[in-house]
């Protein structure tokens, strides 16, 4: 039996109402979902930015003459960087990202590219501007737990402290507030956490530059940097990373001090 025209009309009307209701419901869910994810995204961004130490653009130098001279000597290495906005940042942006090829040809375990490899705990962190305020670097105090490689004349000892630095950090401007300067793909160690550090020597005693690092947490490995080659050890057991590292160091024939 064929439906009447009146029945067809009501069937069509019901279908239209059902479609509109479903569409409205889905849109409502999308909007709720978007709003629900906004705090999470903001939280993730804040968590990411929190790893970068900050310094005031008008921060004063140490008053002690020896400490001031040492700070100026360290900061000189980052002069003429053309990285930091010397004036109060006036644009709507909140960060500047420097892109270079720092990770080109760098293996997951850069033993041969690192003069020193240690396991240590980060006990302090601070950011500093270069003397001419065109560069910024972050400085970390690390207590050595284990020395895996020392290819420098420096005397390193367990439980002693070394100073590590890396380009980047946050600047607090008087009117704009916090502005982040970072190198693409590079993270910063966090105070209170334990890492395997791959380091390059500098001209300053007991001061090294970070090549890369792996955080050791709850028996697992977390790369400090986001370059693709480091992901091979992401989430693996810490013992596997250390076994692989000892194997690489052994094959290279490097003397372990």
CSV table of C-alpha atoms in Angstrom, one decimal:
chain,number,residue,atom,x,y,z
A,1,UNK,CA,0.0,0.0,0.0
A,2,UNK,CA,1.4,3.3,-1.1
A,3,UNK,CA,1.6,6.1,1.5
A,4,UNK,CA,-0.6,9.1,0.9
A,5,UNK,CA,0.8,12.5,0.1
A,6,UNK,CA,-0.1,13.7,3.6
A,7,UNK,CA,1.9,10.9,5.1
A,8,UNK,CA,4.8,11.5,2.8
A,9,UNK,CA,4.8,15.2,4.0
A,10,UNK,CA,5.0,14.2,7.6
A,11,UNK,CA,7.6,11.6,7.0
A,12,UNK,CA,9.8,14.2,5.1
A,13,UNK,CA,9.2,16.8,7.9
A,14,UNK,CA,10.2,14.3,10.6
A,15,UNK,CA,13.4,13.5,8.6
A,16,UNK,CA,14.3,17.2,8.3
A,17,UNK,CA,13.7,17.8,12.0
A,18,UNK,CA,15.9,14.7,12.9
A,19,UNK,CA,18.7,15.9,10.7
A,20,UNK,CA,18.6,19.4,12.1
A,21,UNK,CA,18.6,18.1,15.7
A,22,UNK,CA,21.5,15.8,15.0
A,23,UNK,CA,23.5,18.6,13.4
A,24,UNK,CA,22.8,21.0,16.2
A,25,UNK,CA,23.7,18.3,18.8
A,26,UNK,CA,27.0,17.6,17.0
A,27,UNK,CA,27.9,21.2,16.7
A,28,UNK,CA,27.1,21.6,20.4
A,29,UNK,CA,29.4,18.8,21.1
A,30,UNK,CA,32.2,20.3,19.0
A,31,UNK,CA,31.9,23.6,20.7
A,32,UNK,CA,31.9,22.0,24.2
A,33,UNK,CA,34.9,19.9,23.1
A,34,UNK,CA,36.8,23.0,21.8
A,35,UNK,CA,36.2,24.9,25.0
A,36,UNK,CA,37.2,21.9,27.0
A,37,UNK,CA,40.5,21.6,25.2
A,38,UNK,CA,41.4,25.3,25.4
A,39,UNK,CA,42.6,25.1,29.1
A,40,UNK,CA,44.6,22.0,28.3
A,41,UNK,CA,46.4,23.6,25.4
A,42,UNK,CA,47.1,26.7,27.5
A,43,UNK,CA,48.3,24.4,30.3
A,44,UNK,CA,50.6,22.6,27.9
A,45,UNK,CA,52.0,25.9,26.6
A,46,UNK,CA,52.6,27.2,30.1
A,47,UNK,CA,54.2,23.9,31.0
A,48,UNK,CA,56.5,24.1,27.9
A,49,UNK,CA,57.5,27.7,28.7
A,50,UNK,CA,58.2,27.0,32.3
A,51,UNK,CA,61.3,25.0,31.4
A,52,UNK,CA,63.0,28.2,30.3
A,53,UNK,CA,64.7,30.3,33.0
A,54,UNK,CA,63.9,34.1,32.9
A,55,UNK,CA,65.8,37.3,33.6
A,56,UNK,CA,64.8,40.9,33.6
A,57,UNK,CA,65.9,43.0,30.7
A,58,UNK,CA,67.2,45.6,33.2
A,59,UNK,CA,68.7,43.0,35.6
A,60,UNK,CA,71.7,44.4,37.5
A,61,UNK,CA,75.1,42.7,37.4
A,62,UNK,CA,76.7,41.1,40.5
A,63,UNK,CA,78.1,43.6,42.9
A,64,UNK,CA,81.1,41.5,43.8
A,65,UNK,CA,83.9,42.4,41.5
A,66,UNK,CA,85.1,38.9,40.9
A,67,UNK,CA,81.6,37.5,40.3
A,68,UNK,CA,80.9,40.5,37.9
A,69,UNK,CA,84.1,39.9,36.0
A,70,UNK,CA,83.2,36.2,35.6
A,71,UNK,CA,79.7,37.0,34.5
A,72,UNK,CA,80.9,39.4,31.9
A,73,UNK,CA,83.4,36.8,30.6
A,74,UNK,CA,80.6,34.2,30.3
A,75,UNK,CA,78.2,36.6,28.7
A,76,UNK,CA,80.7,37.9,26.2
A,77,UNK,CA,80.4,34.5,24.4
A,78,UNK,CA,76.8,35.5,23.4
A,79,UNK,CA,77.5,39.0,22.3
A,80,UNK,CA,76.5,40.0,18.8
A,81,UNK,CA,73.9,37.3,18.7
A,82,UNK,CA,71.2,39.5,17.1
A,83,UNK,CA,68.7,37.2,18.9
A,84,UNK,CA,67.2,39.5,21.6
A,85,UNK,CA,65.2,42.6,21.0
A,86,UNK,CA,67.1,45.3,22.8
A,87,UNK,CA,64.1,47.6,23.0
A,88,UNK,CA,61.0,46.8,24.9
A,89,UNK,CA,59.3,44.2,22.7
A,90,UNK,CA,56.3,46.0,21.2
A,91,UNK,CA,54.7,43.5,18.9
A,92,UNK,CA,51.9,41.1,19.7
A,93,UNK,CA,54.3,38.1,19.6
A,94,UNK,CA,55.4,36.5,22.8
A,95,UNK,CA,58.4,34.5,21.5
A,96,UNK,CA,61.1,34.3,18.9
A,97,UNK,CA,62.4,31.0,17.6
A,98,UNK,CA,65.8,30.7,16.1
A,99,UNK,CA,66.2,28.1,13.4
A,100,UNK,CA,69.6,26.6,12.6
A,101,UNK,CA,71.0,23.2,11.9
A,102,UNK,CA,72.4,22.4,15.3
A,103,UNK,CA,71.2,18.8,15.1
A,104,UNK,CA,72.4,18.1,11.5
A,105,UNK,CA,74.5,14.9,11.5
A,106,UNK,CA,74.1,14.5,15.3
A,107,UNK,CA,73.4,10.9,16.2
A,108,UNK,CA,71.0,9.8,19.0
A,109,UNK,CA,74.0,9.2,21.2
A,110,UNK,CA,76.5,11.9,20.3
A,111,UNK,CA,79.5,10.5,22.1
A,112,UNK,CA,82.2,11.6,19.6
A,113,UNK,CA,80.6,15.1,19.4
A,114,UNK,CA,80.8,15.4,23.2
A,115,UNK,CA,84.0,15.9,25.2
A,116,UNK,CA,82.2,15.2,28.5
A,117,UNK,CA,79.3,12.9,29.3
A,118,UNK,CA,78.0,12.8,32.9
A,119,UNK,CA,74.9,11.8,34.8
A,120,UNK,CA,73.8,14.5,37.2
A,121,UNK,CA,71.1,16.4,39.1
A,122,UNK,CA,70.1,19.9,38.2
A,123,UNK,CA,70.2,22.0,41.4
A,124,UNK,CA,69.8,25.6,40.0
A,125,UNK,CA,68.9,27.4,36.9
A,126,UNK,CA,69.1,31.1,35.8
A,127,UNK,CA,69.0,33.1,32.6
A,128,UNK,CA,71.4,35.8,31.6
A,129,UNK,CA,71.7,38.4,28.9
A,130,UNK,CA,74.9,38.9,27.0
A,131,UNK,CA,76.9,42.1,27.7
A,132,UNK,CA,75.4,43.9,24.7
A,133,UNK,CA,71.9,42.5,25.4
A,134,UNK,CA,71.6,41.0,22.0
A,135,UNK,CA,71.9,37.4,23.2
A,136,UNK,CA,70.5,35.3,26.0
A,137,UNK,CA,71.6,32.0,27.6
A,138,UNK,CA,70.5,29.8,30.4
A,139,UNK,CA,72.9,28.5,33.0
A,140,UNK,CA,72.4,25.3,35.1
A,141,UNK,CA,74.3,24.1,38.1
A,142,UNK,CA,74.6,20.3,38.0
A,143,UNK,CA,75.9,18.0,40.7
A,144,UNK,CA,77.7,15.1,39.1
A,145,UNK,CA,76.5,11.6,40.0
A,146,UNK,CA,78.6,9.6,37.5
A,147,UNK,CA,81.2,10.4,34.9
A,148,UNK,CA,80.9,8.4,31.8
A,149,UNK,CA,83.5,10.3,29.7
A,150,UNK,CA,85.9,13.1,30.2
A,151,UNK,CA,88.0,14.0,27.2
A,152,UNK,CA,89.2,17.3,28.7
A,153,UNK,CA,92.0,18.4,31.1
A,154,UNK,CA,89.3,19.4,33.6
A,155,UNK,CA,89.2,17.6,36.9
A,156,UNK,CA,85.7,16.2,37.4
A,157,UNK,CA,84.6,14.4,40.5
A,158,UNK,CA,81.4,12.7,41.7
A,159,UNK,CA,79.4,15.0,44.0
A,160,UNK,CA,81.1,18.1,42.6
A,161,UNK,CA,79.2,20.8,40.8
A,162,UNK,CA,79.7,21.9,37.2
A,163,UNK,CA,78.1,24.8,35.3
A,164,UNK,CA,76.2,24.1,32.0
A,165,UNK,CA,74.9,26.6,29.6
A,166,UNK,CA,72.7,26.8,26.5
A,167,UNK,CA,71.4,29.5,24.3
A,168,UNK,CA,67.9,30.7,25.0
A,169,UNK,CA,65.7,31.8,27.8
A,170,UNK,CA,63.0,34.3,28.7
A,171,UNK,CA,63.3,38.1,29.1
A,172,UNK,CA,61.0,40.1,31.4
A,173,UNK,CA,60.5,43.5,29.7
A,174,UNK,CA,59.3,46.5,31.8
A,175,UNK,CA,56.0,47.1,29.9
A,176,UNK,CA,55.4,43.9,27.8
A,177,UNK,CA,56.2,41.3,30.3
A,178,UNK,CA,57.7,37.8,29.5
A,179,UNK,CA,59.1,37.2,26.1
A,180,UNK,CA,60.6,33.8,25.1
A,181,UNK,CA,63.7,33.3,23.0
A,182,UNK,CA,64.5,29.7,22.0
A,183,UNK,CA,66.3,27.6,19.5
A,184,UNK,CA,63.9,25.3,17.5
A,185,UNK,CA,64.0,21.8,18.8
A,186,UNK,CA,66.0,22.5,22.0
A,187,UNK,CA,64.6,22.2,25.5
A,188,UNK,CA,66.0,23.2,28.8
A,189,UNK,CA,66.8,21.0,31.9
A,190,UNK,CA,64.6,21.4,34.9
A,191,UNK,CA,65.7,21.9,38.5
A,192,UNK,CA,65.3,18.8,40.6
A,193,UNK,CA,65.6,16.4,37.7
A,194,UNK,CA,68.3,13.9,36.7
A,195,UNK,CA,69.9,13.7,33.2
A,196,UNK,CA,72.5,12.1,31.1
A,197,UNK,CA,74.3,15.2,29.7
A,198,UNK,CA,76.4,15.3,26.5
A,199,UNK,CA,78.7,18.3,26.8
A,200,UNK,CA,81.2,20.5,25.0
A,201,UNK,CA,84.0,22.2,26.8
A,202,UNK,CA,84.2,26.0,26.9
A,203,UNK,CA,87.1,28.4,27.6
A,204,UNK,CA,85.9,28.7,31.2
A,205,UNK,CA,86.9,26.3,34.0
A,206,UNK,CA,84.2,23.8,35.0
A,207,UNK,CA,81.8,25.3,32.4
A,208,UNK,CA,80.3,23.3,29.6
A,209,UNK,CA,77.8,23.7,26.8
A,210,UNK,CA,74.9,21.3,26.4
A,211,UNK,CA,75.0,19.3,23.2
A,212,UNK,CA,71.9,17.3,24.2
A,213,UNK,CA,70.6,15.4,27.2
A,214,UNK,CA,68.2,12.6,28.3
A,215,UNK,CA,66.1,12.8,31.4
A,216,UNK,CA,66.1,9.7,33.6
A,217,UNK,CA,62.8,9.5,35.4
A,218,UNK,CA,61.0,6.5,37.0
A,219,UNK,CA,63.4,4.2,35.2
A,220,UNK,CA,62.5,5.6,31.8
A,221,UNK,CA,64.2,7.9,29.3
A,222,UNK,CA,62.8,11.3,28.1
A,223,UNK,CA,64.8,13.2,25.5
A,224,UNK,CA,65.5,16.8,26.3
A,225,UNK,CA,65.4,17.8,22.7
A,226,UNK,CA,62.7,17.2,20.1
A,227,UNK,CA,64.9,16.4,17.0
A,228,UNK,CA,63.7,13.1,15.4
A,229,UNK,CA,66.8,11.0,16.1
A,230,UNK,CA,66.4,11.3,19.8
A,231,UNK,CA,63.0,9.7,19.7
A,232,UNK,CA,64.6,6.2,19.4
A,233,UNK,CA,65.2,6.3,23.1
A,234,UNK,CA,61.9,8.0,24.1
A,235,UNK,CA,60.2,6.0,26.8
A,236,UNK,CA,62.7,3.1,26.8
A,237,UNK,CA,64.2,1.7,30.0
A,238,UNK,CA,67.1,3.8,31.3
A,239,UNK,CA,69.3,0.7,31.5
A,240,UNK,CA,69.0,0.2,27.8
A,241,UNK,CA,70.1,3.8,27.1
A,242,UNK,CA,73.1,3.4,29.4
A,243,UNK,CA,74.1,0.0,28.0
A,244,UNK,CA,74.0,1.5,24.5
A,245,UNK,CA,76.0,4.5,25.5
A,246,UNK,CA,78.7,2.4,27.2
A,247,UNK,CA,78.8,0.3,24.0
A,248,UNK,CA,79.4,3.4,21.9
A,249,UNK,CA,82.0,4.9,24.2
A,250,UNK,CA,83.8,1.5,24.3
A,251,UNK,CA,83.8,1.2,20.5
A,252,UNK,CA,85.3,4.7,20.2
A,253,UNK,CA,88.2,3.8,22.4
A,254,UNK,CA,87.8,6.9,24.5
A,255,UNK,CA,89.6,7.0,27.8
A,256,UNK,CA,87.2,7.2,30.7
A,257,UNK,CA,88.6,9.3,33.6
